[in-house]
Amino acid sequence: ELKVEQNPLFLSMQEGKNYTIYCNYSTTSDRLYWYRQDPGKSLESLFVLLSNGAVKQEGRLMASLDTKARLSTLHITAAVHDLSATYFCAYYGGATNKLIFGTGTLLAVQP
Amino acid sequence: ETGVTQSPTHLIKTRGQQVTLRCSSQSGHNTVSWYQQALGQGPQFIFQYYREEENGRGNFPPRFSGLQFPNYSSELNVNALELDDSALYLCASSSGLAGIYEQYFGPGTRLTVT
């Protein structure tokens, strides 16, 4: 079964703190996507990770991919309120053309 | 370059009715995928159209159908609406098959079925 598990599902953190969101996926894939979604809005692409060991950083967010462990992480450094949103990871499982999404992590950054 | 657009933005329908949602793909893109996102969940793949042909379908009943036109815009049709069809419907376009090329998402259509 093609599945993506994210944890935690909900994350409340204080401004200035660091935290990591984990994304485990069930079948082999060499590309992994991270999206941000604000309430009632569409998906904003954050990162595309295309190979084992890939690491990408944008501002306070850094994403990495370990294809052997079928694990991607999204690390938040010194969180600010503007990062409050739901974060999804997604991948193309096997030889399919459908993007399979995780359940999402709702991030709430408190002042 | 124009991004992916969807219409309408919001829609309220009654159970049993039919609805058509529309999507204009980004310039130069020939592939459109449709996703359903229920409240509090991740998007679920409905189907994909590549060069006017359906190219993959998720676990949705036949009352969910679609079309892609020669200009690569697309429609999603849902017949016999049920309450559980209430969701945000997202379309995404790409410059080729979505397993290879990155997809770009539109703003979505919020459908409420009462």
CSV table of C-alpha atoms in Angstrom, one decimal:
chain,number,residue,atom,x,y,z
A,1,GLU,CA,0.0,0.0,0.0
A,2,LEU,CA,1.3,3.4,-0.9
A,3,LYS,CA,1.3,5.4,2.3
A,4,VAL,CA,2.9,8.5,3.8
A,5,GLU,CA,3.1,9.1,7.6
A,6,GLN,CA,4.0,12.4,9.1
A,7,ASN,CA,4.7,13.2,12.7
A,8,PRO,CA,3.8,15.0,14.6
A,9,LEU,CA,0.3,15.8,13.4
A,10,PHE,CA,0.2,18.9,15.4
A,11,LEU,CA,3.1,21.0,16.7
A,12,SER,CA,2.8,24.0,18.9
A,13,MET,CA,6.1,25.7,19.4
A,14,GLN,CA,7.5,29.0,20.7
A,15,GLU,CA,9.2,31.5,18.6
A,16,GLY,CA,12.9,31.1,18.5
A,17,LYS,CA,12.8,27.3,19.1
A,18,ASN,CA,13.9,24.5,16.7
A,19,TYR,CA,12.0,21.5,15.7
A,20,THR,CA,11.8,18.7,13.1
A,21,ILE,CA,8.9,17.2,11.2
A,22,TYR,CA,9.3,13.6,10.0
A,23,CYS,CA,7.9,12.0,6.9
A,24,ASN,CA,8.1,8.3,6.3
A,25,TYR,CA,6.9,6.8,3.1
A,26,SER,CA,6.1,3.2,2.2
A,27,THR,CA,7.7,2.4,-1.2
A,28,THR,CA,10.8,3.3,-3.1
A,29,SER,CA,10.9,6.8,-4.5
A,30,ASP,CA,13.7,9.1,-5.6
A,31,ARG,CA,11.8,12.3,-5.3
A,32,LEU,CA,10.0,13.8,-2.3
A,33,TYR,CA,8.1,17.1,-2.1
A,34,TRP,CA,7.3,19.4,0.7
A,35,TYR,CA,4.4,21.8,0.5
A,36,ARG,CA,3.0,24.5,2.8
A,37,GLN,CA,-0.7,25.2,3.0
A,38,ASP,CA,-2.2,28.3,4.8
A,39,PRO,CA,-5.9,27.9,6.0
A,40,GLY,CA,-8.3,27.8,3.1
A,41,LYS,CA,-5.5,28.3,0.6
A,42,SER,CA,-3.8,26.1,-2.0
A,43,LEU,CA,-0.5,24.3,-1.8
A,44,GLU,CA,2.7,26.2,-2.0
A,45,SER,CA,5.8,24.2,-3.1
A,46,LEU,CA,8.6,24.5,-0.7
A,47,PHE,CA,11.2,21.9,-1.7
A,48,VAL,CA,11.7,19.2,-4.3
A,49,LEU,CA,14.2,16.5,-3.1
A,50,LEU,CA,15.5,14.5,-6.1
A,51,SER,CA,18.1,12.1,-4.7
A,52,ASN,CA,19.3,10.2,-1.7
A,53,GLY,CA,21.2,12.6,0.6
A,54,ALA,CA,19.6,15.7,-0.9
A,55,VAL,CA,19.5,18.7,1.4
A,56,LYS,CA,17.8,22.0,0.6
A,57,GLN,CA,17.4,25.1,2.7
A,58,GLU,CA,15.3,28.2,2.3
A,59,GLY,CA,15.3,30.7,5.1
A,60,ARG,CA,14.5,29.0,8.4
A,61,LEU,CA,13.4,25.7,6.7
A,62,MET,CA,15.7,22.8,5.7
A,63,ALA,CA,14.6,19.6,4.1
A,64,SER,CA,16.5,16.4,3.7
A,65,LEU,CA,15.9,13.0,2.1
A,66,ASP,CA,17.2,9.5,3.0
A,67,THR,CA,15.8,7.1,0.3
A,68,LYS,CA,17.3,4.0,2.0
A,69,ALA,CA,15.3,4.7,5.2
A,70,ARG,CA,12.4,6.1,3.2
A,71,LEU,CA,12.5,9.2,5.4
A,72,SER,CA,12.5,12.9,4.8
A,73,THR,CA,12.7,15.6,7.5
A,74,LEU,CA,11.8,19.2,7.5
A,75,HIS,CA,13.8,21.1,10.1
A,76,ILE,CA,12.6,24.5,11.5
A,77,THR,CA,15.3,26.8,12.9
A,78,ALA,CA,14.4,29.7,15.2
A,79,ALA,CA,10.7,29.5,14.4
A,80,VAL,CA,8.7,32.7,13.8
A,81,HIS,CA,5.0,33.2,13.8
A,82,ASP,CA,4.9,33.6,10.0
A,83,LEU,CA,5.8,29.9,9.7
A,84,SER,CA,2.4,28.9,11.2
A,85,ALA,CA,0.7,26.7,8.5
A,86,THR,CA,0.1,23.1,7.6
A,87,TYR,CA,3.1,21.3,6.1
A,88,PHE,CA,2.7,18.3,3.8
A,89,CYS,CA,5.2,15.9,2.4
A,90,ALA,CA,4.3,13.9,-0.8
A,91,TYR,CA,5.9,11.4,-3.2
A,92,TYR,CA,5.2,9.4,-6.3
A,93,GLY,CA,5.0,5.8,-5.1
A,94,GLY,CA,6.4,3.3,-7.5
A,95,ALA,CA,5.6,3.6,-11.1
A,96,THR,CA,2.6,5.8,-10.6
A,97,ASN,CA,1.8,9.3,-11.7
A,98,LYS,CA,-0.2,10.2,-8.6
A,99,LEU,CA,1.2,12.3,-5.9
A,100,ILE,CA,0.6,10.6,-2.5
A,101,PHE,CA,0.3,13.1,0.4
A,102,GLY,CA,0.9,12.7,4.1
A,103,THR,CA,-1.8,13.7,6.6
A,104,GLY,CA,0.0,17.0,7.2
A,105,THR,CA,1.6,18.6,10.2
A,106,LEU,CA,-0.2,21.6,11.6
A,107,LEU,CA,2.4,24.0,12.9
A,108,ALA,CA,1.4,26.8,15.4
A,109,VAL,CA,4.2,29.1,16.4
A,110,GLN,CA,3.4,31.0,19.6
A,111,PRO,CA,4.9,34.4,20.3
B,1,GLU,CA,3.4,33.5,-17.6
B,2,THR,CA,0.0,32.8,-16.2
B,3,GLY,CA,-0.3,30.3,-13.3
B,4,VAL,CA,-2.9,27.6,-12.8
B,5,THR,CA,-6.4,29.1,-12.4
B,6,GLN,CA,-9.6,27.4,-11.2
B,7,SER,CA,-13.2,28.4,-11.2
B,8,PRO,CA,-15.4,28.9,-9.4
B,9,THR,CA,-13.7,29.8,-6.1
B,10,HIS,CA,-16.6,28.6,-4.0
B,11,LEU,CA,-19.7,26.6,-4.8
B,12,ILE,CA,-22.7,25.4,-2.7
B,13,LYS,CA,-24.7,22.5,-4.1
B,14,THR,CA,-27.5,20.2,-2.8
B,15,ARG,CA,-27.1,16.5,-2.4
B,16,GLY,CA,-28.0,14.7,-5.7
B,17,GLN,CA,-27.1,17.6,-7.9
B,18,GLN,CA,-24.3,17.7,-10.5
B,19,VAL,CA,-21.3,20.1,-10.5
B,20,THR,CA,-18.6,21.0,-13.0
B,21,LEU,CA,-15.3,22.5,-11.9
B,22,ARG,CA,-12.9,24.1,-14.3
B,23,CYS,CA,-9.1,24.4,-14.4
B,24,SER,CA,-6.8,26.3,-16.8
B,25,SER,CA,-3.3,24.9,-16.8
B,26,GLN,CA,-0.2,27.0,-16.7
B,27,SER,CA,1.1,28.1,-20.1
B,28,GLY,CA,3.1,25.4,-21.8
B,29,HIS,CA,1.7,22.6,-19.6
B,30,ASN,CA,-0.1,19.6,-21.2
B,31,THR,CA,-0.9,17.6,-18.1
B,32,VAL,CA,-3.6,18.3,-15.5
B,33,SER,CA,-4.2,16.3,-12.3
B,34,TRP,CA,-7.2,16.7,-9.9
B,35,TYR,CA,-7.1,16.2,-6.2
B,36,GLN,CA,-9.8,16.2,-3.5
B,37,GLN,CA,-8.8,17.6,-0.1
B,38,ALA,CA,-11.3,17.0,2.7
B,39,LEU,CA,-11.1,19.1,5.8
B,40,GLY,CA,-8.1,18.2,8.0
B,41,GLN,CA,-6.7,15.7,5.5
B,42,GLY,CA,-4.1,15.6,2.8
B,43,PRO,CA,-5.1,15.8,-0.9
B,44,GLN,CA,-6.2,12.6,-2.5
B,45,PHE,CA,-5.5,11.9,-6.2
B,46,ILE,CA,-8.7,11.7,-8.4
B,47,PHE,CA,-7.3,11.4,-11.9
B,48,GLN,CA,-4.8,12.8,-14.4
B,49,TYR,CA,-5.2,13.9,-18.0
B,50,TYR,CA,-2.3,14.0,-20.4
B,51,ARG,CA,-2.8,15.3,-23.9
B,52,GLU,CA,-6.6,14.9,-23.6
B,53,GLU,CA,-6.5,11.3,-22.4
B,54,GLU,CA,-7.1,10.0,-18.9
B,55,ASN,CA,-3.8,8.7,-17.6
B,56,GLY,CA,-4.3,7.3,-14.2
B,57,ARG,CA,-7.1,7.3,-11.7
B,58,GLY,CA,-7.4,7.1,-7.9
B,59,ASN,CA,-10.0,5.4,-5.8
B,60,PHE,CA,-12.9,7.5,-6.8
B,61,PRO,CA,-16.3,6.2,-8.1
B,62,PRO,CA,-17.3,6.7,-11.8
B,63,ARG,CA,-19.5,9.6,-10.9
B,64,PHE,CA,-16.3,11.6,-10.8
B,65,SER,CA,-15.4,12.2,-14.4
B,66,GLY,CA,-13.2,14.6,-16.3
B,67,LEU,CA,-12.2,16.1,-19.6
B,68,GLN,CA,-9.2,17.8,-21.0
B,69,PHE,CA,-9.6,20.1,-24.0
B,70,PRO,CA,-7.2,20.8,-26.9
B,71,ASN,CA,-5.9,23.9,-25.1
B,72,TYR,CA,-5.1,21.6,-22.1
B,73,SER,CA,-7.6,23.2,-19.8
B,74,SER,CA,-9.7,20.6,-17.9
B,75,GLU,CA,-13.0,20.0,-16.2
B,76,LEU,CA,-14.0,17.8,-13.3
B,77,ASN,CA,-17.6,16.7,-13.2
B,78,VAL,CA,-19.2,15.1,-10.2
B,79,ASN,CA,-22.7,13.6,-10.5
B,80,ALA,CA,-25.2,12.7,-7.8
B,81,LEU,CA,-23.4,14.7,-5.2
B,82,GLU,CA,-23.1,13.3,-1.7
B,83,LEU,CA,-22.4,15.2,1.6
B,84,ASP,CA,-18.9,13.6,1.7
B,85,ASP,CA,-18.0,15.3,-1.6
B,86,SER,CA,-17.7,18.5,0.4
B,87,ALA,CA,-14.0,19.4,0.0
B,88,LEU,CA,-11.4,21.6,-1.5
B,89,TYR,CA,-10.8,20.5,-5.1
B,90,LEU,CA,-7.3,21.2,-6.4
B,91,CYS,CA,-6.0,21.0,-9.9
B,92,ALA,CA,-2.3,20.9,-10.7
B,93,SER,CA,-0.6,21.2,-14.1
B,94,SER,CA,2.8,20.0,-15.3
B,95,SER,CA,4.8,20.2,-18.5
B,96,GLY,CA,4.7,16.4,-18.8
B,97,LEU,CA,3.7,13.3,-17.0
B,98,ALA,CA,3.3,14.2,-13.4
B,99,GLY,CA,5.6,11.4,-12.1
B,100,ILE,CA,8.5,13.1,-13.9
B,101,TYR,CA,7.7,16.8,-13.9
B,102,GLU,CA,6.8,19.0,-11.0
B,103,GLN,CA,3.2,19.9,-10.6
B,104,TYR,CA,2.0,23.4,-9.9
B,105,PHE,CA,-1.3,23.8,-8.0
B,106,GLY,CA,-4.1,26.1,-8.6
B,107,PRO,CA,-6.0,28.1,-5.8
B,108,GLY,CA,-8.7,25.4,-5.5
B,109,THR,CA,-12.5,25.3,-5.6
B,110,ARG,CA,-14.3,24.9,-2.2
B,111,LEU,CA,-17.4,22.8,-2.8
B,112,THR,CA,-20.0,22.5,-0.1
B,113,VAL,CA,-22.8,19.9,-0.4
B,114,THR,CA,-25.8,20.4,1.8
